[in-house]
Amino acid sequence: MWQQIQTAIETVYPPRCLGCGDLVTSDFGLCGKCWRDTPFIDGTVCDSCGVPLPGARDGHRIECDDCMTHPRPWSDGRAALLYTGRARRMVLALKHGDRPELARPGGLWMARSAAPLLRPNMLIAPVPLHWSRLLRRRYNQSALLAQSVGRQTGLPVCPDLLVRERATPMLEGMSTTQRAETLANAISVHPRRRHRLTARKLLLIDDVMTSGATLSAATWACLDAGADQVFVLVLARVTREA
């Protein structure tokens, strides 16, 4: 009976490509052209932020220039996409275009990239939005991605582990120092959720990493609250070339 219902739904609402809207064989997928045009990250990457790097791995830790110049407070990080072209358009559609369904495939891509980071009993948590911004957007895109990653990995998710204590301005155009100063003490651990991260490894989820200032602020809040280690995972990574 369920199969018949599903077939009827697909007849009326056939699955379409998330990128261009063409018909595809399954829900929440990309057509061949959009798949080829989407800048997935693979191969050798920076162990701290996930940005692609030239050459092959040699068994030692590899970091990009940015991460060597500005050491990260988290242990390791990964990203699924480069923030450019079709990937940038999808991220903006998820974030500002009222397209929450994009979190489902985004979480799948992120979970694949996160394989080297995953640990037993790891807790997943999203970077929070301030309540005023959440009210305008109606959802936290990072929380949707965290839930999707949780479904893919089977790891528990705490969507309200972190709290944005005050509204901060957009960070675009600020220097690294200005970003850090703007976010100082802006994120904290929810007092009723603190026990969930004590002596535990945490996977922080965000949609985009640019300088890493927001993820750094969230990481410090978690470490100060007693987390054992923090790892970060983002849907897309901004690069200088992008």
PDB file of C-alpha atoms in Angstrom:
ATOM      1  CA  MET A   1       0.000   0.000   0.000  1.00  0.00           C
ATOM      2  CA  TRP A   2       2.787   2.444   0.943  1.00  0.00           C
ATOM      3  CA  GLN A   3       4.598   1.703  -2.304  1.00  0.00           C
ATOM      4  CA  GLN A   4       1.449   2.492  -4.275  1.00  0.00           C
ATOM      5  CA  ILE A   5       1.024   5.787  -2.420  1.00  0.00           C
ATOM      6  CA  GLN A   6       4.679   6.657  -3.036  1.00  0.00           C
ATOM      7  CA  THR A   7       4.321   5.882  -6.740  1.00  0.00           C
ATOM      8  CA  ALA A   8       1.238   8.089  -6.972  1.00  0.00           C
ATOM      9  CA  ILE A   9       3.059  10.971  -5.262  1.00  0.00           C
ATOM     10  CA  GLU A  10       6.020  10.639  -7.627  1.00  0.00           C
ATOM     11  CA  THR A  11       3.661  10.663 -10.585  1.00  0.00           C
ATOM     12  CA  VAL A  12       2.095  13.943  -9.466  1.00  0.00           C
ATOM     13  CA  TYR A  13       5.298  15.445  -8.025  1.00  0.00           C
ATOM     14  CA  PRO A  14       8.254  13.844  -9.847  1.00  0.00           C
ATOM     15  CA  PRO A  15      11.681  14.370  -8.236  1.00  0.00           C
ATOM     16  CA  ARG A  16      13.580  17.340  -9.609  1.00  0.00           C
ATOM     17  CA  CYS A  17      17.201  18.420  -9.507  1.00  0.00           C
ATOM     18  CA  LEU A  18      17.986  20.697  -6.575  1.00  0.00           C
ATOM     19  CA  GLY A  19      20.235  22.753  -8.793  1.00  0.00           C
ATOM     20  CA  CYS A  20      18.300  23.394 -12.002  1.00  0.00           C
ATOM     21  CA  GLY A  21      14.867  21.822 -11.539  1.00  0.00           C
ATOM     22  CA  ASP A  22      15.204  19.172 -14.258  1.00  0.00           C
ATOM     23  CA  LEU A  23      13.709  15.738 -13.657  1.00  0.00           C
ATOM     24  CA  VAL A  24      15.972  13.291 -11.800  1.00  0.00           C
ATOM     25  CA  THR A  25      15.612   9.701 -10.612  1.00  0.00           C
ATOM     26  CA  SER A  26      15.415  10.371  -6.857  1.00  0.00           C
ATOM     27  CA  ASP A  27      14.376  13.084  -4.424  1.00  0.00           C
ATOM     28  CA  PHE A  28      16.925  15.591  -3.119  1.00  0.00           C
ATOM     29  CA  GLY A  29      19.420  14.808  -5.876  1.00  0.00           C
ATOM     30  CA  LEU A  30      21.357  16.586  -8.602  1.00  0.00           C
ATOM     31  CA  CYS A  31      21.264  15.937 -12.320  1.00  0.00           C
ATOM     32  CA  GLY A  32      24.486  14.896 -14.030  1.00  0.00           C
ATOM     33  CA  LYS A  33      25.354  18.410 -15.205  1.00  0.00           C
ATOM     34  CA  CYS A  34      24.704  20.033 -11.824  1.00  0.00           C
ATOM     35  CA  TRP A  35      26.693  17.302 -10.087  1.00  0.00           C
ATOM     36  CA  ARG A  36      29.676  17.984 -12.357  1.00  0.00           C
ATOM     37  CA  ASP A  37      29.293  21.731 -11.803  1.00  0.00           C
ATOM     38  CA  THR A  38      29.182  21.445  -8.003  1.00  0.00           C
ATOM     39  CA  PRO A  39      32.631  22.022  -6.440  1.00  0.00           C
ATOM     40  CA  PHE A  40      32.897  19.072  -4.046  1.00  0.00           C
ATOM     41  CA  ILE A  41      36.074  18.911  -1.970  1.00  0.00           C
ATOM     42  CA  ASP A  42      38.110  15.732  -2.207  1.00  0.00           C
ATOM     43  CA  GLY A  43      41.733  14.622  -2.263  1.00  0.00           C
ATOM     44  CA  THR A  44      44.331  16.215   0.015  1.00  0.00           C
ATOM     45  CA  VAL A  45      42.888  18.787   2.419  1.00  0.00           C
ATOM     46  CA  CYS A  46      43.989  20.907   5.368  1.00  0.00           C
ATOM     47  CA  ASP A  47      43.454  18.888   8.544  1.00  0.00           C
ATOM     48  CA  SER A  48      42.294  21.975  10.428  1.00  0.00           C
ATOM     49  CA  CYS A  49      39.770  23.553   8.050  1.00  0.00           C
ATOM     50  CA  GLY A  50      39.262  21.132   5.152  1.00  0.00           C
ATOM     51  CA  VAL A  51      40.394  23.442   2.344  1.00  0.00           C
ATOM     52  CA  PRO A  52      41.902  21.573  -0.648  1.00  0.00           C
ATOM     53  CA  LEU A  53      45.691  21.444  -0.845  1.00  0.00           C
ATOM     54  CA  PRO A  54      48.048  20.355  -3.642  1.00  0.00           C
ATOM     55  CA  GLY A  55      50.052  17.142  -3.488  1.00  0.00           C
ATOM     56  CA  ALA A  56      49.496  13.829  -1.762  1.00  0.00           C
ATOM     57  CA  ARG A  57      49.344  13.000   1.932  1.00  0.00           C
ATOM     58  CA  ASP A  58      52.594  11.768   3.461  1.00  0.00           C
ATOM     59  CA  GLY A  59      51.297  10.434   6.761  1.00  0.00           C
ATOM     60  CA  HIS A  60      51.885  13.700   8.629  1.00  0.00           C
ATOM     61  CA  ARG A  61      49.488  16.447   9.626  1.00  0.00           C
ATOM     62  CA  ILE A  62      48.904  18.967   6.833  1.00  0.00           C
ATOM     63  CA  GLU A  63      47.684  22.534   7.334  1.00  0.00           C
ATOM     64  CA  CYS A  64      47.034  25.441   4.988  1.00  0.00           C
ATOM     65  CA  ASP A  65      48.790  28.798   5.344  1.00  0.00           C
ATOM     66  CA  ASP A  66      45.804  30.378   7.117  1.00  0.00           C
ATOM     67  CA  CYS A  67      45.657  27.660   9.760  1.00  0.00           C
ATOM     68  CA  MET A  68      49.409  27.802  10.340  1.00  0.00           C
ATOM     69  CA  THR A  69      49.260  31.598  10.669  1.00  0.00           C
ATOM     70  CA  HIS A  70      46.158  31.533  12.865  1.00  0.00           C
ATOM     71  CA  PRO A  71      46.096  28.218  14.802  1.00  0.00           C
ATOM     72  CA  ARG A  72      42.563  26.938  15.395  1.00  0.00           C
ATOM     73  CA  PRO A  73      41.208  26.143  18.862  1.00  0.00           C
ATOM     74  CA  TRP A  74      39.458  23.037  17.510  1.00  0.00           C
ATOM     75  CA  SER A  75      41.202  19.740  16.787  1.00  0.00           C
ATOM     76  CA  ASP A  76      40.299  19.001  13.138  1.00  0.00           C
ATOM     77  CA  GLY A  77      37.873  20.318  10.557  1.00  0.00           C
ATOM     78  CA  ARG A  78      36.344  19.379   7.234  1.00  0.00           C
ATOM     79  CA  ALA A  79      34.155  20.977   4.543  1.00  0.00           C
ATOM     80  CA  ALA A  80      32.029  19.348   1.853  1.00  0.00           C
ATOM     81  CA  LEU A  81      32.060  22.080  -0.811  1.00  0.00           C
ATOM     82  CA  LEU A  82      33.961  25.106  -1.997  1.00  0.00           C
ATOM     83  CA  TYR A  83      31.901  28.256  -1.533  1.00  0.00           C
ATOM     84  CA  THR A  84      31.741  29.213  -5.180  1.00  0.00           C
ATOM     85  CA  GLY A  85      29.519  28.806  -8.226  1.00  0.00           C
ATOM     86  CA  ARG A  86      26.632  26.384  -7.827  1.00  0.00           C
ATOM     87  CA  ALA A  87      27.601  25.505  -4.264  1.00  0.00           C
ATOM     88  CA  ARG A  88      27.439  29.163  -3.236  1.00  0.00           C
ATOM     89  CA  ARG A  89      23.998  29.513  -4.800  1.00  0.00           C
ATOM     90  CA  MET A  90      22.732  26.441  -2.931  1.00  0.00           C
ATOM     91  CA  VAL A  91      24.115  27.660   0.389  1.00  0.00           C
ATOM     92  CA  LEU A  92      22.501  31.079  -0.085  1.00  0.00           C
ATOM     93  CA  ALA A  93      19.214  29.413  -1.041  1.00  0.00           C
ATOM     94  CA  LEU A  94      19.332  27.364   2.166  1.00  0.00           C
ATOM     95  CA  LYS A  95      20.329  30.351   4.273  1.00  0.00           C
ATOM     96  CA  HIS A  96      18.228  33.163   2.812  1.00  0.00           C
ATOM     97  CA  GLY A  97      16.039  31.654   0.084  1.00  0.00           C
ATOM     98  CA  ASP A  98      13.618  29.631   2.227  1.00  0.00           C
ATOM     99  CA  ARG A  99      14.937  26.313   0.890  1.00  0.00           C
ATOM    100  CA  PRO A 100      15.293  24.202   4.074  1.00  0.00           C
ATOM    101  CA  GLU A 101      15.028  20.989   2.023  1.00  0.00           C
ATOM    102  CA  LEU A 102      18.596  21.619   0.835  1.00  0.00           C
ATOM    103  CA  ALA A 103      19.806  20.627   4.308  1.00  0.00           C
ATOM    104  CA  ARG A 104      19.029  16.987   3.546  1.00  0.00           C
ATOM    105  CA  PRO A 105      21.547  16.465   0.716  1.00  0.00           C
ATOM    106  CA  GLY A 106      23.891  18.953   2.377  1.00  0.00           C
ATOM    107  CA  GLY A 107      23.985  16.777   5.476  1.00  0.00           C
ATOM    108  CA  LEU A 108      24.719  13.712   3.357  1.00  0.00           C
ATOM    109  CA  TRP A 109      27.682  15.422   1.670  1.00  0.00           C
ATOM    110  CA  MET A 110      28.944  16.718   5.016  1.00  0.00           C
ATOM    111  CA  ALA A 111      28.704  13.289   6.656  1.00  0.00           C
ATOM    112  CA  ARG A 112      30.889  11.829   3.915  1.00  0.00           C
ATOM    113  CA  SER A 113      33.500  14.538   4.429  1.00  0.00           C
ATOM    114  CA  ALA A 114      33.353  14.064   8.200  1.00  0.00           C
ATOM    115  CA  ALA A 115      34.425  10.404   8.151  1.00  0.00           C
ATOM    116  CA  PRO A 116      37.947  11.133   9.523  1.00  0.00           C
ATOM    117  CA  LEU A 117      36.486  13.219  12.360  1.00  0.00           C
ATOM    118  CA  LEU A 118      33.846  10.886  13.727  1.00  0.00           C
ATOM    119  CA  ARG A 119      34.342   9.334  17.150  1.00  0.00           C
ATOM    120  CA  PRO A 120      32.182   6.975  19.242  1.00  0.00           C
ATOM    121  CA  ASN A 121      29.601   8.784  21.369  1.00  0.00           C
ATOM    122  CA  MET A 122      30.451  12.109  19.737  1.00  0.00           C
ATOM    123  CA  LEU A 123      27.823  14.833  20.211  1.00  0.00           C
ATOM    124  CA  ILE A 124      26.713  17.004  17.280  1.00  0.00           C
ATOM    125  CA  ALA A 125      25.694  20.634  17.823  1.00  0.00           C
ATOM    126  CA  PRO A 126      25.045  23.569  15.476  1.00  0.00           C
ATOM    127  CA  VAL A 127      26.403  27.082  15.669  1.00  0.00           C
ATOM    128  CA  PRO A 128      23.474  29.117  17.084  1.00  0.00           C
ATOM    129  CA  LEU A 129      21.576  32.096  15.721  1.00  0.00           C
ATOM    130  CA  HIS A 130      20.528  35.003  17.912  1.00  0.00           C
ATOM    131  CA  TRP A 131      16.791  34.823  18.651  1.00  0.00           C
ATOM    132  CA  SER A 132      16.103  38.000  16.668  1.00  0.00           C
ATOM    133  CA  ARG A 133      17.710  36.593  13.525  1.00  0.00           C
ATOM    134  CA  LEU A 134      16.008  33.244  14.071  1.00  0.00           C
ATOM    135  CA  LEU A 135      12.681  35.036  14.261  1.00  0.00           C
ATOM    136  CA  ARG A 136      13.271  36.648  10.863  1.00  0.00           C
ATOM    137  CA  ARG A 137      14.571  33.496   9.143  1.00  0.00           C
ATOM    138  CA  ARG A 138      12.209  31.075  10.897  1.00  0.00           C
ATOM    139  CA  TYR A 139      14.896  28.374  11.066  1.00  0.00           C
ATOM    140  CA  ASN A 140      18.583  27.962  11.821  1.00  0.00           C
ATOM    141  CA  GLN A 141      20.173  26.479   8.699  1.00  0.00           C
ATOM    142  CA  SER A 142      23.082  25.123  10.759  1.00  0.00           C
ATOM    143  CA  ALA A 143      20.647  23.273  13.022  1.00  0.00           C
ATOM    144  CA  LEU A 144      18.951  21.707   9.984  1.00  0.00           C
ATOM    145  CA  LEU A 145      22.348  20.583   8.683  1.00  0.00           C
ATOM    146  CA  ALA A 146      23.247  19.198  12.126  1.00  0.00           C
ATOM    147  CA  GLN A 147      20.050  17.135  12.214  1.00  0.00           C
ATOM    148  CA  SER A 148      20.779  15.829   8.728  1.00  0.00           C
ATOM    149  CA  VAL A 149      24.359  14.889   9.658  1.00  0.00           C
ATOM    150  CA  GLY A 150      23.011  13.172  12.770  1.00  0.00           C
ATOM    151  CA  ARG A 151      20.629  11.054  10.701  1.00  0.00           C
ATOM    152  CA  GLN A 152      23.454  10.061   8.354  1.00  0.00           C
ATOM    153  CA  THR A 153      25.968   9.195  11.084  1.00  0.00           C
ATOM    154  CA  GLY A 154      23.679   7.906  13.818  1.00  0.00           C
ATOM    155  CA  LEU A 155      25.270  10.299  16.316  1.00  0.00           C
ATOM    156  CA  PRO A 156      23.141  12.258  18.828  1.00  0.00           C
ATOM    157  CA  VAL A 157      22.323  15.898  18.112  1.00  0.00           C
ATOM    158  CA  CYS A 158      21.764  18.676  20.658  1.00  0.00           C
ATOM    159  CA  PRO A 159      20.261  21.553  18.622  1.00  0.00           C
ATOM    160  CA  ASP A 160      20.204  24.018  21.526  1.00  0.00           C
ATOM    161  CA  LEU A 161      23.545  23.215  23.148  1.00  0.00           C
ATOM    162  CA  LEU A 162      24.850  26.695  22.332  1.00  0.00           C
ATOM    163  CA  VAL A 163      23.245  30.111  22.755  1.00  0.00           C
ATOM    164  CA  ARG A 164      23.995  33.339  20.893  1.00  0.00           C
ATOM    165  CA  GLU A 165      24.045  35.782  23.802  1.00  0.00           C
ATOM    166  CA  ARG A 166      23.819  38.928  21.702  1.00  0.00           C
ATOM    167  CA  ALA A 167      23.130  39.875  18.141  1.00  0.00           C
ATOM    168  CA  THR A 168      26.309  40.511  16.170  1.00  0.00           C
ATOM    169  CA  PRO A 169      26.618  42.401  12.886  1.00  0.00           C
ATOM    170  CA  MET A 170      27.490  40.695   9.617  1.00  0.00           C
ATOM    171  CA  LEU A 171      31.206  39.879   9.590  1.00  0.00           C
ATOM    172  CA  GLU A 172      31.731  40.437   5.879  1.00  0.00           C
ATOM    173  CA  GLY A 173      34.441  43.017   5.236  1.00  0.00           C
ATOM    174  CA  MET A 174      35.953  42.773   8.730  1.00  0.00           C
ATOM    175  CA  SER A 175      39.548  41.787   9.403  1.00  0.00           C
ATOM    176  CA  THR A 176      40.367  38.626  11.344  1.00  0.00           C
ATOM    177  CA  THR A 177      40.996  40.683  14.466  1.00  0.00           C
ATOM    178  CA  GLN A 178      37.751  42.628  14.080  1.00  0.00           C
ATOM    179  CA  ARG A 179      35.784  39.415  13.642  1.00  0.00           C
ATOM    180  CA  ALA A 180      37.274  37.954  16.804  1.00  0.00           C
ATOM    181  CA  GLU A 181      36.545  41.110  18.793  1.00  0.00           C
ATOM    182  CA  THR A 182      32.957  41.243  17.485  1.00  0.00           C
ATOM    183  CA  LEU A 183      32.307  37.646  18.557  1.00  0.00           C
ATOM    184  CA  ALA A 184      34.039  37.821  21.945  1.00  0.00           C
ATOM    185  CA  ASN A 185      31.690  36.326  24.563  1.00  0.00           C
ATOM    186  CA  ALA A 186      28.846  36.261  22.019  1.00  0.00           C
ATOM    187  CA  ILE A 187      28.327  32.481  22.249  1.00  0.00           C
ATOM    188  CA  SER A 188      27.890  30.388  25.377  1.00  0.00           C
ATOM    189  CA  VAL A 189      26.779  26.904  26.389  1.00  0.00           C
ATOM    190  CA  HIS A 190      23.152  26.582  27.487  1.00  0.00           C
ATOM    191  CA  PRO A 191      23.301  26.047  31.275  1.00  0.00           C
ATOM    192  CA  ARG A 192      20.765  23.216  31.070  1.00  0.00           C
ATOM    193  CA  ARG A 193      22.713  21.425  28.330  1.00  0.00           C
ATOM    194  CA  ARG A 194      26.199  21.780  29.797  1.00  0.00           C
ATOM    195  CA  HIS A 195      26.157  18.256  31.233  1.00  0.00           C
ATOM    196  CA  ARG A 196      25.831  16.797  27.728  1.00  0.00           C
ATOM    197  CA  LEU A 197      29.298  17.914  26.630  1.00  0.00           C
ATOM    198  CA  THR A 198      31.323  17.386  29.797  1.00  0.00           C
ATOM    199  CA  ALA A 199      34.430  15.310  28.959  1.00  0.00           C
ATOM    200  CA  ARG A 200      32.903  14.528  25.576  1.00  0.00           C
ATOM    201  CA  LYS A 201      33.996  14.989  21.959  1.00  0.00           C
ATOM    202  CA  LEU A 202      31.868  17.478  20.045  1.00  0.00           C
ATOM    203  CA  LEU A 203      31.233  18.021  16.335  1.00  0.00           C
ATOM    204  CA  LEU A 204      30.298  21.646  15.655  1.00  0.00           C
ATOM    205  CA  ILE A 205      28.215  22.275  12.517  1.00  0.00           C
ATOM    206  CA  ASP A 206      27.950  25.473  10.482  1.00  0.00           C
ATOM    207  CA  ASP A 207      26.917  26.303   6.937  1.00  0.00           C
ATOM    208  CA  VAL A 208      29.972  28.296   5.826  1.00  0.00           C
ATOM    209  CA  MET A 209      33.466  28.905   7.147  1.00  0.00           C
ATOM    210  CA  THR A 210      35.216  32.106   6.065  1.00  0.00           C
ATOM    211  CA  SER A 211      37.815  33.203   8.621  1.00  0.00           C
ATOM    212  CA  GLY A 212      36.689  30.704  11.257  1.00  0.00           C
ATOM    213  CA  ALA A 213      35.920  33.415  13.826  1.00  0.00           C
ATOM    214  CA  THR A 214      32.406  32.156  14.597  1.00  0.00           C
ATOM    215  CA  LEU A 215      33.534  28.550  14.898  1.00  0.00           C
ATOM    216  CA  SER A 216      36.425  29.670  17.119  1.00  0.00           C
ATOM    217  CA  ALA A 217      34.060  31.523  19.456  1.00  0.00           C
ATOM    218  CA  ALA A 218      31.790  28.482  19.655  1.00  0.00           C
ATOM    219  CA  THR A 219      34.749  26.151  20.185  1.00  0.00           C
ATOM    220  CA  TRP A 220      36.136  28.200  23.068  1.00  0.00           C
ATOM    221  CA  ALA A 221      32.697  28.252  24.704  1.00  0.00           C
ATOM    222  CA  CYS A 222      32.533  24.452  24.517  1.00  0.00           C
ATOM    223  CA  LEU A 223      36.084  23.891  25.758  1.00  0.00           C
ATOM    224  CA  ASP A 224      35.550  26.320  28.644  1.00  0.00           C
ATOM    225  CA  ALA A 225      32.386  24.378  29.550  1.00  0.00           C
ATOM    226  CA  GLY A 226      34.294  21.105  29.781  1.00  0.00           C
ATOM    227  CA  ALA A 227      34.261  19.512  26.331  1.00  0.00           C
ATOM    228  CA  ASP A 228      37.080  17.023  25.765  1.00  0.00           C
ATOM    229  CA  GLN A 229      37.746  17.906  22.113  1.00  0.00           C
ATOM    230  CA  VAL A 230      35.947  19.943  19.469  1.00  0.00           C
ATOM    231  CA  PHE A 231      35.875  19.161  15.754  1.00  0.00           C
ATOM    232  CA  VAL A 232      34.217  21.342  13.120  1.00  0.00           C
ATOM    233  CA  LEU A 233      32.291  20.484   9.973  1.00  0.00           C
ATOM    234  CA  VAL A 234      30.848  22.952   7.458  1.00  0.00           C
ATOM    235  CA  LEU A 235      28.871  22.636   4.271  1.00  0.00           C
ATOM    236  CA  ALA A 236      31.112  25.075   2.373  1.00  0.00           C
ATOM    237  CA  ARG A 237      34.538  26.628   2.800  1.00  0.00           C
ATOM    238  CA  VAL A 238      35.402  30.071   1.491  1.00  0.00           C
ATOM    239  CA  THR A 239      38.846  30.264  -0.131  1.00  0.00           C
ATOM    240  CA  ARG A 240      40.850  33.175  -1.467  1.00  0.00           C
ATOM    241  CA  GLU A 241      40.520  31.779  -4.967  1.00  0.00           C
ATOM    242  CA  ALA A 242      36.707  31.475  -4.602  1.00  0.00           C
TER     243      ALA A 242
END
